[in-house]
Amino acid sequence: MPEISIRLFSQHLMQGVWCIILALLFLYTFNVYRKHYLKIWAFSWWAFALYLLTAAAILQLMWVYPVHHPIGVSLTVLSICAAYTQTVLLFVGTWELINEKKFKKSQLYLFLLLTVALAVLSSIVFLNGANASEERFFARVGIRAIITGIGFLATGIWIITTKSTSKGLGKKLLTVAFIIFGLEQINYFVVGLLPLLGIEYEFTYITHLGLLDFFLQALIGMGMVIWLLENERRDLKKANADLDSFFYSTSHDLRSPIASILGLTYLAKHQSKDQETLEIFERIEGRIQKLDEVINDILNYSKNSKRTLNITKLNFNVLLDDVIGSIKFVKGASAIRLDYIPNEKNLLNGDKDRLVTILNNLISNSVKYHDLSKADPYIRVSFHKSGGMARITIADNGSGIDPKDQAKVFDMFYRASTDSQGSGLGLFIVKEAVKKLNGTITLESAPRVGSTFKVVIPDLEP
């Protein structure tokens, strides 16, 4: 076998294996995301792998069997059919991605039937011509190349001209790869056409096009994956925005009827003289207040997720005083000593609303879950700045948190026990607020010893 045939055989074999890997990758992504176009793309890579591997087999067999041997002809038909099928399926998958709906099965089957007919026709023409090797090459390779090239070029241009919600890197990569691959296929057509026109030209670069093929296949695969991820990210952002909007509007709409129920319960309590009835109304009032707290937390979370950062110069002493003033009437707060030393240097640049949310949730939690039976119940707050970072520590000697719950306390709606008083949103809101400030929060706790929350946030410029 000549050196050029060995080189082409090796290139086809490597490309075929790479296409199998891409096919498996897209089958996996289809099973994860359940997008039909991913399945179509997976089949297109299977078809391309089949084309490359059968082409490699033909390169081997052409030195063993004559051109009209049934095995060689069958492999040629299969190879050309697979090449056409890959082009059709790539176009169909891309069409489904852009239009976000399935391609009609009847039209797909019609295209595939045409590919089979074209593959058979181009394989048997000039089959019996002993001196028609150039004509056979043109019929089998040249015609396939021009049809495939036009298909890829048309798809690339169509992607550019079609209005699509996606304008990211994946779409651009795929478009460029389609157009270059299409032009490369047209080059193969020219290589097969010139000898028929009696034009002699030596294409010295032709044996190196396998590397370009491999690069373009990788680029197409990357473009497909990146486009998929960009679309999923877009859909996820939209779903999150819709969910936040639903949370906010629903919670806001519930505030008014809850306030009315609380008002009516308050009136009923003061007008009733029956002790049993009073206890029932007090229970109703307690449950409604708990529901109001949950709705309040949902609104706070929604506001935090929607609001952009508003950085201003802040005095931590004033912030802490405001927070203490808002929770001093919480049950048990008066029995807990606040340990904090004000300092006129305790200044920082930050988002006031988010910092108030963080402090309010952490300190109110320390009050709610404190152990008032201890000799000196306290909440210790400290603040200091270094290296462009503000460090806030809130420690208490309360009931503490069990080690098995510590990793989950920042999860949405997580409550360590059924006796927990809160909505399960407080620490989740704190975590999200800290994240918005590009900071970190850590927890150190031991049951019956106490808890320490450490918040580190950048001292941002206003």
Tab-separated table of C-alpha atoms in Angstrom:
chain	number	residue	atom	x	y	z
A	1	MET	CA	0.000	0.000	0.000
A	2	PRO	CA	1.442	3.430	-0.954
A	3	GLU	CA	2.426	5.846	1.811
A	4	ILE	CA	-0.359	8.277	0.938
A	5	SER	CA	-2.975	5.508	1.320
A	6	ILE	CA	-1.529	4.532	4.707
A	7	ARG	CA	-1.662	8.159	5.819
A	8	LEU	CA	-5.252	8.595	4.630
A	9	PHE	CA	-6.246	5.310	6.280
A	10	SER	CA	-4.777	6.447	9.621
A	11	GLN	CA	-6.471	9.841	9.392
A	12	HIS	CA	-9.863	8.308	8.599
A	13	LEU	CA	-9.488	5.835	11.455
A	14	MET	CA	-8.603	8.511	14.040
A	15	GLN	CA	-11.384	10.805	12.874
A	16	GLY	CA	-13.855	7.920	13.008
A	17	VAL	CA	-12.948	7.163	16.630
A	18	TRP	CA	-13.276	10.869	17.504
A	19	CYS	CA	-16.739	10.969	15.908
A	20	ILE	CA	-17.797	7.939	17.989
A	21	ILE	CA	-16.698	9.825	21.121
A	22	LEU	CA	-18.763	12.853	20.045
A	23	ALA	CA	-21.768	10.615	19.321
A	24	LEU	CA	-21.562	9.093	22.811
A	25	LEU	CA	-21.175	12.575	24.318
A	26	PHE	CA	-24.336	13.839	22.625
A	27	LEU	CA	-26.293	10.718	23.556
A	28	TYR	CA	-25.302	11.389	27.168
A	29	THR	CA	-26.324	15.061	26.965
A	30	PHE	CA	-29.624	13.993	25.379
A	31	ASN	CA	-30.317	11.693	28.343
A	32	VAL	CA	-29.517	14.578	30.717
A	33	TYR	CA	-31.301	17.487	29.001
A	34	ARG	CA	-33.940	15.581	26.955
A	35	LYS	CA	-33.563	17.924	23.984
A	36	HIS	CA	-34.501	16.128	20.768
A	37	TYR	CA	-31.936	17.953	18.632
A	38	LEU	CA	-29.165	16.434	20.779
A	39	LYS	CA	-30.357	12.971	19.779
A	40	ILE	CA	-30.364	14.011	16.113
A	41	TRP	CA	-26.844	15.402	16.465
A	42	ALA	CA	-25.725	12.159	18.143
A	43	PHE	CA	-27.046	10.170	15.163
A	44	SER	CA	-25.279	12.579	12.794
A	45	TRP	CA	-21.947	11.834	14.488
A	46	TRP	CA	-22.682	8.086	14.322
A	47	ALA	CA	-23.293	8.522	10.589
A	48	PHE	CA	-20.065	10.482	10.151
A	49	ALA	CA	-18.127	7.834	12.096
A	50	LEU	CA	-19.611	5.156	9.828
A	51	TYR	CA	-18.603	7.143	6.731
A	52	LEU	CA	-15.006	7.577	7.937
A	53	LEU	CA	-14.553	3.968	9.068
A	54	THR	CA	-16.031	2.510	5.870
A	55	ALA	CA	-13.863	4.899	3.830
A	56	ALA	CA	-10.839	3.602	5.755
A	57	ALA	CA	-11.909	0.023	4.986
A	58	ILE	CA	-12.289	0.875	1.277
A	59	LEU	CA	-8.723	2.247	1.228
A	60	GLN	CA	-7.529	-1.132	2.502
A	61	LEU	CA	-9.706	-3.285	0.233
A	62	MET	CA	-8.973	-1.392	-2.981
A	63	TRP	CA	-5.568	-3.106	-3.018
A	64	VAL	CA	-7.159	-6.542	-2.525
A	65	TYR	CA	-10.374	-6.580	-4.607
A	66	PRO	CA	-11.206	-5.119	-8.025
A	67	VAL	CA	-13.386	-1.998	-8.182
A	68	HIS	CA	-16.507	-3.951	-9.197
A	69	HIS	CA	-16.262	-6.468	-6.328
A	70	PRO	CA	-19.551	-6.654	-4.337
A	71	ILE	CA	-17.819	-5.984	-0.998
A	72	GLY	CA	-16.133	-2.839	-2.301
A	73	VAL	CA	-19.321	-1.585	-3.976
A	74	SER	CA	-21.421	-2.289	-0.864
A	75	LEU	CA	-18.960	-0.437	1.362
A	76	THR	CA	-18.900	2.463	-1.099
A	77	VAL	CA	-22.707	2.720	-1.060
A	78	LEU	CA	-22.719	2.556	2.742
A	79	SER	CA	-19.936	5.142	3.038
A	80	ILE	CA	-21.525	7.683	0.700
A	81	CYS	CA	-24.964	7.122	2.230
A	82	ALA	CA	-23.523	7.734	5.721
A	83	ALA	CA	-21.847	10.966	4.556
A	84	TYR	CA	-25.113	12.301	3.104
A	85	THR	CA	-27.029	11.191	6.197
A	86	GLN	CA	-24.630	13.084	8.460
A	87	THR	CA	-25.191	16.300	6.491
A	88	VAL	CA	-28.972	15.879	6.613
A	89	LEU	CA	-29.023	15.121	10.350
A	90	LEU	CA	-26.703	18.029	11.194
A	91	PHE	CA	-29.019	20.374	9.327
A	92	VAL	CA	-32.135	18.890	10.975
A	93	GLY	CA	-30.617	19.071	14.472
A	94	THR	CA	-29.562	22.692	13.961
A	95	TRP	CA	-33.020	23.524	12.590
A	96	GLU	CA	-34.632	22.014	15.712
A	97	LEU	CA	-32.264	23.965	17.973
A	98	ILE	CA	-33.029	27.321	16.364
A	99	ASN	CA	-36.775	26.786	15.870
A	100	GLU	CA	-37.229	24.966	19.206
A	101	LYS	CA	-39.510	22.294	17.716
A	102	LYS	CA	-39.169	18.871	16.109
A	103	PHE	CA	-38.547	18.428	12.398
A	104	LYS	CA	-41.363	16.608	10.593
A	105	LYS	CA	-40.636	12.874	10.411
A	106	SER	CA	-42.104	12.546	6.915
A	107	GLN	CA	-39.712	15.184	5.554
A	108	LEU	CA	-36.752	13.639	7.387
A	109	TYR	CA	-37.514	10.182	5.950
A	110	LEU	CA	-37.832	11.703	2.466
A	111	PHE	CA	-34.399	13.318	2.761
A	112	LEU	CA	-32.869	10.066	4.009
A	113	LEU	CA	-34.473	8.119	1.134
A	114	LEU	CA	-32.966	10.566	-1.347
A	115	THR	CA	-29.530	10.108	0.240
A	116	VAL	CA	-29.761	6.333	-0.218
A	117	ALA	CA	-30.808	6.705	-3.864
A	118	LEU	CA	-28.026	9.206	-4.550
A	119	ALA	CA	-25.461	7.007	-2.798
A	120	VAL	CA	-26.425	3.938	-4.848
A	121	LEU	CA	-26.432	5.886	-8.119
A	122	SER	CA	-23.029	7.511	-7.568
A	123	SER	CA	-21.532	4.154	-6.522
A	124	ILE	CA	-22.562	2.132	-9.570
A	125	VAL	CA	-21.968	4.736	-12.291
A	126	PHE	CA	-18.750	4.032	-14.277
A	127	LEU	CA	-18.466	0.768	-12.331
A	128	ASN	CA	-17.534	-1.347	-15.338
A	129	GLY	CA	-15.242	1.156	-17.010
A	130	ALA	CA	-11.747	-0.262	-16.794
A	131	ASN	CA	-10.175	3.101	-17.637
A	132	ALA	CA	-12.700	5.299	-15.847
A	133	SER	CA	-10.951	5.703	-12.503
A	134	GLU	CA	-11.095	9.511	-12.663
A	135	GLU	CA	-14.795	9.424	-13.516
A	136	ARG	CA	-15.474	6.982	-10.671
A	137	PHE	CA	-13.551	9.193	-8.227
A	138	PHE	CA	-15.560	12.217	-9.321
A	139	ALA	CA	-18.885	10.351	-9.083
A	140	ARG	CA	-18.156	8.885	-5.655
A	141	VAL	CA	-16.061	11.605	-4.015
A	142	GLY	CA	-16.546	14.767	-6.057
A	143	ILE	CA	-20.350	14.718	-6.167
A	144	ARG	CA	-20.555	13.751	-2.488
A	145	ALA	CA	-18.128	16.568	-1.661
A	146	ILE	CA	-20.060	19.265	-3.551
A	147	ILE	CA	-23.417	18.222	-2.077
A	148	THR	CA	-21.957	17.997	1.435
A	149	GLY	CA	-20.063	21.269	0.965
A	150	ILE	CA	-23.126	23.155	-0.227
A	151	GLY	CA	-25.110	21.641	2.659
A	152	PHE	CA	-22.604	22.822	5.269
A	153	LEU	CA	-22.191	26.247	3.644
A	154	ALA	CA	-25.949	26.741	3.416
A	155	THR	CA	-26.411	25.696	7.048
A	156	GLY	CA	-23.661	28.068	8.214
A	157	ILE	CA	-25.105	30.999	6.257
A	158	TRP	CA	-28.616	30.104	7.430
A	159	ILE	CA	-27.474	30.186	11.082
A	160	ILE	CA	-26.025	33.683	10.510
A	161	THR	CA	-29.101	35.078	8.778
A	162	THR	CA	-31.736	33.446	10.991
A	163	LYS	CA	-32.903	35.491	13.958
A	164	SER	CA	-32.147	33.561	17.110
A	165	THR	CA	-32.174	34.317	20.821
A	166	SER	CA	-28.652	32.893	21.044
A	167	LYS	CA	-25.760	35.204	20.169
A	168	GLY	CA	-23.051	33.490	22.169
A	169	LEU	CA	-19.738	31.840	21.409
A	170	GLY	CA	-21.253	28.418	20.627
A	171	LYS	CA	-23.311	29.743	17.731
A	172	LYS	CA	-20.315	31.626	16.303
A	173	LEU	CA	-17.991	28.620	16.576
A	174	LEU	CA	-20.513	26.341	14.894
A	175	THR	CA	-21.143	28.838	12.092
A	176	VAL	CA	-17.433	29.335	11.345
A	177	ALA	CA	-16.753	25.580	11.448
A	178	PHE	CA	-19.692	24.809	9.115
A	179	ILE	CA	-18.574	27.394	6.559
A	180	ILE	CA	-14.897	26.340	6.591
A	181	PHE	CA	-15.849	22.651	6.408
A	182	GLY	CA	-18.191	23.414	3.509
A	183	LEU	CA	-15.427	25.241	1.622
A	184	GLU	CA	-13.042	22.362	2.292
A	185	GLN	CA	-15.538	19.885	0.811
A	186	ILE	CA	-15.919	22.075	-2.271
A	187	ASN	CA	-12.126	21.878	-2.592
A	188	TYR	CA	-12.432	18.070	-2.838
A	189	PHE	CA	-14.993	18.568	-5.614
A	190	VAL	CA	-12.544	20.764	-7.517
A	191	VAL	CA	-9.805	18.137	-7.057
A	192	GLY	CA	-12.046	15.549	-8.733
A	193	LEU	CA	-13.351	17.887	-11.446
A	194	LEU	CA	-10.111	19.298	-12.880
A	195	PRO	CA	-8.807	15.977	-14.339
A	196	LEU	CA	-12.112	15.510	-16.163
A	197	LEU	CA	-11.633	18.945	-17.725
A	198	GLY	CA	-8.127	18.022	-18.812
A	199	ILE	CA	-6.532	20.461	-16.383
A	200	GLU	CA	-3.439	19.190	-14.638
A	201	TYR	CA	-2.787	20.705	-11.223
A	202	GLU	CA	-0.849	19.280	-8.311
A	203	PHE	CA	-2.623	19.766	-4.985
A	204	THR	CA	0.423	19.432	-2.718
A	205	TYR	CA	-1.595	20.213	0.407
A	206	ILE	CA	-4.279	17.564	-0.157
A	207	THR	CA	-2.677	14.971	2.132
A	208	HIS	CA	-2.657	17.434	5.025
A	209	LEU	CA	-6.369	18.198	4.881
A	210	GLY	CA	-7.028	15.310	7.264
A	211	LEU	CA	-5.621	17.434	10.097
A	212	LEU	CA	-7.941	20.276	9.105
A	213	ASP	CA	-10.851	17.804	9.035
A	214	PHE	CA	-9.992	16.680	12.557
A	215	PHE	CA	-9.720	20.278	13.788
A	216	LEU	CA	-13.052	21.241	12.217
A	217	GLN	CA	-14.795	18.193	13.691
A	218	ALA	CA	-13.512	19.206	17.132
A	219	LEU	CA	-14.643	22.794	16.502
A	220	ILE	CA	-18.119	21.665	15.427
A	221	GLY	CA	-18.419	19.451	18.514
A	222	MET	CA	-17.270	22.285	20.799
A	223	GLY	CA	-19.653	24.723	19.149
A	224	MET	CA	-22.566	22.336	19.661
A	225	VAL	CA	-21.763	21.755	23.340
A	226	ILE	CA	-21.151	25.444	24.107
A	227	TRP	CA	-24.371	26.449	22.316
A	228	LEU	CA	-26.273	23.870	24.361
A	229	LEU	CA	-24.789	25.131	27.647
A	230	GLU	CA	-25.453	28.763	26.714
A	231	ASN	CA	-29.088	27.953	25.932
A	232	GLU	CA	-29.481	26.009	29.186
A	233	ARG	CA	-27.945	28.910	31.125
A	234	ARG	CA	-30.338	31.337	29.426
A	235	ASP	CA	-33.348	29.127	30.191
A	236	LEU	CA	-32.199	28.662	33.783
A	237	LYS	CA	-31.817	32.414	34.302
A	238	LYS	CA	-35.302	32.972	32.879
A	239	ALA	CA	-36.766	30.236	35.099
A	240	ASN	CA	-35.088	31.744	38.166
A	241	ALA	CA	-36.348	35.206	37.246
A	242	ASP	CA	-39.888	33.856	36.771
A	243	LEU	CA	-39.679	32.024	40.097
A	244	ASP	CA	-38.438	35.139	41.896
A	245	SER	CA	-41.232	37.166	40.331
A	246	PHE	CA	-43.785	34.543	41.393
A	247	PHE	CA	-42.392	34.496	44.947
A	248	TYR	CA	-42.524	38.267	45.185
A	249	SER	CA	-45.978	38.821	43.688
A	250	THR	CA	-47.583	35.924	45.585
A	251	SER	CA	-46.026	36.903	48.902
A	252	HIS	CA	-46.921	40.550	48.387
A	253	ASP	CA	-50.537	39.672	47.584
A	254	LEU	CA	-50.795	37.560	50.755
A	255	ARG	CA	-49.687	40.367	53.079
A	256	SER	CA	-53.005	42.213	52.939
A	257	PRO	CA	-55.334	39.284	53.844
A	258	ILE	CA	-52.914	38.165	56.584
A	259	ALA	CA	-52.940	41.657	58.092
A	260	SER	CA	-56.756	41.600	57.997
A	261	ILE	CA	-56.892	38.185	59.722
A	262	LEU	CA	-54.471	39.376	62.415
A	263	GLY	CA	-56.594	42.477	62.970
A	264	LEU	CA	-59.807	40.461	63.254
A	265	THR	CA	-58.112	37.966	65.592
A	266	TYR	CA	-56.909	40.831	67.798
A	267	LEU	CA	-60.443	42.271	67.989
A	268	ALA	CA	-61.963	38.855	68.710
A	269	LYS	CA	-59.446	38.262	71.518
A	270	HIS	CA	-60.352	41.498	73.237
A	271	GLN	CA	-64.089	41.019	72.865
A	272	SER	CA	-64.182	37.423	74.057
A	273	LYS	CA	-64.394	36.694	77.770
A	274	ASP	CA	-64.328	32.916	77.539
A	275	GLN	CA	-60.855	31.595	78.494
A	276	GLU	CA	-60.982	28.605	76.147
A	277	THR	CA	-61.970	30.831	73.230
A	278	LEU	CA	-59.162	33.248	74.099
A	279	GLU	CA	-56.623	30.419	73.958
A	280	ILE	CA	-57.905	29.361	70.539
A	281	PHE	CA	-57.577	32.917	69.201
A	282	GLU	CA	-54.069	33.178	70.644
A	283	ARG	CA	-53.082	29.995	68.820
A	284	ILE	CA	-54.589	31.334	65.605
A	285	GLU	CA	-52.699	34.585	66.094
A	286	GLY	CA	-49.432	32.705	66.689
A	287	ARG	CA	-49.846	30.624	63.536
A	288	ILE	CA	-50.725	33.669	61.437
A	289	GLN	CA	-47.700	35.535	62.783
A	290	LYS	CA	-45.517	32.569	61.853
A	291	LEU	CA	-46.976	32.596	58.336
A	292	ASP	CA	-46.332	36.341	58.179
A	293	GLU	CA	-42.683	35.722	59.109
A	294	VAL	CA	-42.335	33.163	56.309
A	295	ILE	CA	-43.831	35.576	53.776
A	296	ASN	CA	-41.577	38.334	55.089
A	297	ASP	CA	-38.550	36.101	54.575
A	298	ILE	CA	-39.659	35.224	51.035
A	299	LEU	CA	-40.051	38.921	50.232
A	300	ASN	CA	-36.606	39.650	51.663
A	301	TYR	CA	-35.100	36.871	49.557
A	302	SER	CA	-36.869	38.119	46.428
A	303	LYS	CA	-35.730	41.701	47.029
A	304	ASN	CA	-32.155	40.557	47.624
A	305	SER	CA	-32.069	38.566	44.386
A	306	LYS	CA	-33.508	41.396	42.270
A	307	ARG	CA	-31.819	44.448	43.748
A	308	THR	CA	-28.503	45.670	42.363
A	309	LEU	CA	-25.708	46.622	44.736
A	310	ASN	CA	-25.996	50.121	46.207
A	311	ILE	CA	-22.614	50.820	47.789
A	312	THR	CA	-22.431	53.715	50.258
A	313	LYS	CA	-20.215	54.756	53.174
A	314	LEU	CA	-21.596	53.145	56.341
A	315	ASN	CA	-21.008	53.363	60.072
A	316	PHE	CA	-21.148	49.860	61.525
A	317	ASN	CA	-22.045	51.227	64.989
A	318	VAL	CA	-25.182	52.879	63.590
A	319	LEU	CA	-26.133	49.758	61.596
A	320	LEU	CA	-25.862	47.585	64.683
A	321	ASP	CA	-27.889	50.036	66.804
A	322	ASP	CA	-30.678	49.982	64.202
A	323	VAL	CA	-30.737	46.178	64.162
A	324	ILE	CA	-30.733	45.912	67.976
A	325	GLY	CA	-33.566	48.428	68.108
A	326	SER	CA	-35.673	46.297	65.755
A	327	ILE	CA	-35.274	43.049	67.740
A	328	LYS	CA	-35.111	44.262	71.347
A	329	PHE	CA	-38.771	43.353	71.869
A	330	VAL	CA	-38.278	39.766	70.675
A	331	LYS	CA	-39.074	37.313	73.458
A	332	GLY	CA	-35.981	36.732	75.615
A	333	ALA	CA	-33.911	39.561	74.085
A	334	SER	CA	-33.906	41.646	77.275
A	335	ALA	CA	-32.305	38.776	79.229
A	336	ILE	CA	-29.314	38.516	76.865
A	337	ARG	CA	-26.237	40.703	77.236
A	338	LEU	CA	-24.940	42.336	74.052
A	339	ASP	CA	-21.160	42.445	74.053
A	340	TYR	CA	-19.956	45.059	71.558
A	341	ILE	CA	-17.463	47.910	71.876
A	342	PRO	CA	-18.329	50.820	69.549
A	343	ASN	CA	-15.425	52.388	67.718
A	344	GLU	CA	-15.508	55.502	65.580
A	345	LYS	CA	-13.176	53.728	63.134
A	346	ASN	CA	-15.746	50.993	62.455
A	347	LEU	CA	-16.570	52.329	58.997
A	348	LEU	CA	-16.990	50.472	55.715
A	349	ASN	CA	-18.299	50.767	52.179
A	350	GLY	CA	-21.159	48.383	51.527
A	351	ASP	CA	-24.805	47.774	50.674
A	352	LYS	CA	-26.802	48.974	53.676
A	353	ASP	CA	-29.955	46.910	53.065
A	354	ARG	CA	-28.037	43.661	52.643
A	355	LEU	CA	-25.832	44.283	55.675
A	356	VAL	CA	-28.930	45.013	57.778
A	357	THR	CA	-30.478	41.766	56.481
A	358	ILE	CA	-27.351	39.812	57.457
A	359	LEU	CA	-27.075	41.331	60.939
A	360	ASN	CA	-30.805	41.146	61.637
A	361	ASN	CA	-31.076	37.449	60.750
A	362	LEU	CA	-27.934	36.363	62.583
A	363	ILE	CA	-28.650	38.310	65.786
A	364	SER	CA	-32.371	37.450	65.876
A	365	ASN	CA	-31.426	33.763	65.440
A	366	SER	CA	-29.035	34.072	68.377
A	367	VAL	CA	-31.897	35.463	70.463
A	368	LYS	CA	-34.428	32.825	69.366
A	369	TYR	CA	-32.150	29.858	70.009
A	370	HIS	CA	-30.370	31.108	73.108
A	371	ASP	CA	-30.139	29.178	76.362
A	372	LEU	CA	-31.569	31.555	78.948
A	373	SER	CA	-30.886	29.065	81.725
A	374	LYS	CA	-27.160	29.872	81.539
A	375	ALA	CA	-25.646	32.179	84.144
A	376	ASP	CA	-24.564	34.846	81.660
A	377	PRO	CA	-26.296	34.539	78.284
A	378	TYR	CA	-24.593	36.822	75.772
A	379	ILE	CA	-24.272	37.742	72.099
A	380	ARG	CA	-20.830	39.050	71.158
A	381	VAL	CA	-20.416	41.180	68.029
A	382	SER	CA	-17.044	42.280	66.671
A	383	PHE	CA	-15.946	44.232	63.618
A	384	HIS	CA	-12.543	44.951	62.122
A	385	LYS	CA	-10.992	45.712	58.749
A	386	SER	CA	-7.750	44.526	57.210
A	387	GLY	CA	-6.422	44.005	53.715
A	388	GLY	CA	-9.443	45.664	52.092
A	389	MET	CA	-11.846	43.212	53.792
A	390	ALA	CA	-14.410	43.811	56.542
A	391	ARG	CA	-14.755	40.992	59.081
A	392	ILE	CA	-17.919	40.705	61.165
A	393	THR	CA	-18.201	38.059	63.881
A	394	ILE	CA	-21.381	37.211	65.782
A	395	ALA	CA	-20.906	34.704	68.608
A	396	ASP	CA	-23.209	33.470	71.367
A	397	ASN	CA	-23.208	30.940	74.185
A	398	GLY	CA	-26.618	29.605	73.221
A	399	SER	CA	-27.858	26.097	72.532
A	400	GLY	CA	-25.484	25.544	69.566
A	401	ILE	CA	-26.018	23.481	66.420
A	402	ASP	CA	-25.497	19.748	66.055
A	403	PRO	CA	-22.519	18.882	63.769
A	404	LYS	CA	-24.774	16.832	61.436
A	405	ASP	CA	-26.915	19.920	60.780
A	406	GLN	CA	-24.165	22.493	60.349
A	407	ALA	CA	-23.566	21.790	56.646
A	408	LYS	CA	-27.290	22.188	55.886
A	409	VAL	CA	-28.321	25.228	57.949
A	410	PHE	CA	-27.694	27.544	54.973
A	411	ASP	CA	-30.024	25.512	52.706
A	412	MET	CA	-33.422	26.868	51.745
A	413	PHE	CA	-36.228	25.841	54.145
A	414	TYR	CA	-33.895	23.648	56.197
A	415	ARG	CA	-34.740	23.428	59.887
A	416	ALA	CA	-32.604	21.413	62.272
A	417	SER	CA	-35.642	20.110	64.167
A	418	THR	CA	-39.413	20.328	64.242
A	419	ASP	CA	-39.051	22.592	67.282
A	420	SER	CA	-37.229	25.249	65.249
A	421	GLN	CA	-39.152	28.491	65.360
A	422	GLY	CA	-38.139	30.052	62.046
A	423	SER	CA	-39.203	29.592	58.443
A	424	GLY	CA	-35.972	27.873	57.431
A	425	LEU	CA	-35.158	30.798	55.154
A	426	GLY	CA	-33.203	33.096	57.476
A	427	LEU	CA	-29.697	31.673	57.067
A	428	PHE	CA	-30.337	30.959	53.387
A	429	ILE	CA	-31.141	34.653	52.901
A	430	VAL	CA	-27.978	35.558	54.831
A	431	LYS	CA	-25.881	33.290	52.579
A	432	GLU	CA	-27.397	34.799	49.415
A	433	ALA	CA	-26.891	38.367	50.689
A	434	VAL	CA	-23.247	37.609	51.531
A	435	LYS	CA	-22.804	36.068	48.071
A	436	LYS	CA	-24.208	39.225	46.452
A	437	LEU	CA	-21.545	41.190	48.337
A	438	ASN	CA	-18.866	38.782	47.011
A	439	GLY	CA	-18.163	37.658	50.559
A	440	THR	CA	-18.063	34.443	52.570
A	441	ILE	CA	-19.779	33.187	55.704
A	442	THR	CA	-18.591	30.372	57.970
A	443	LEU	CA	-20.035	28.662	61.023
A	444	GLU	CA	-18.393	27.172	64.101
A	445	SER	CA	-20.738	25.605	66.623
A	446	ALA	CA	-21.000	23.006	69.350
A	447	PRO	CA	-24.187	21.765	71.069
A	448	ARG	CA	-24.833	23.448	74.459
A	449	VAL	CA	-21.698	25.611	73.971
A	450	GLY	CA	-22.765	28.176	71.372
A	451	SER	CA	-22.318	29.296	67.777
A	452	THR	CA	-19.996	31.686	65.958
A	453	PHE	CA	-20.785	33.113	62.520
A	454	LYS	CA	-17.963	34.842	60.666
A	455	VAL	CA	-18.812	37.090	57.715
A	456	VAL	CA	-16.022	38.400	55.480
A	457	ILE	CA	-16.943	40.938	52.789
A	458	PRO	CA	-14.866	43.264	50.605
A	459	ASP	CA	-14.752	46.924	51.613
A	460	LEU	CA	-16.093	48.050	48.241
A	461	GLU	CA	-15.625	51.475	46.726
A	462	PRO	CA	-18.904	53.420	46.367
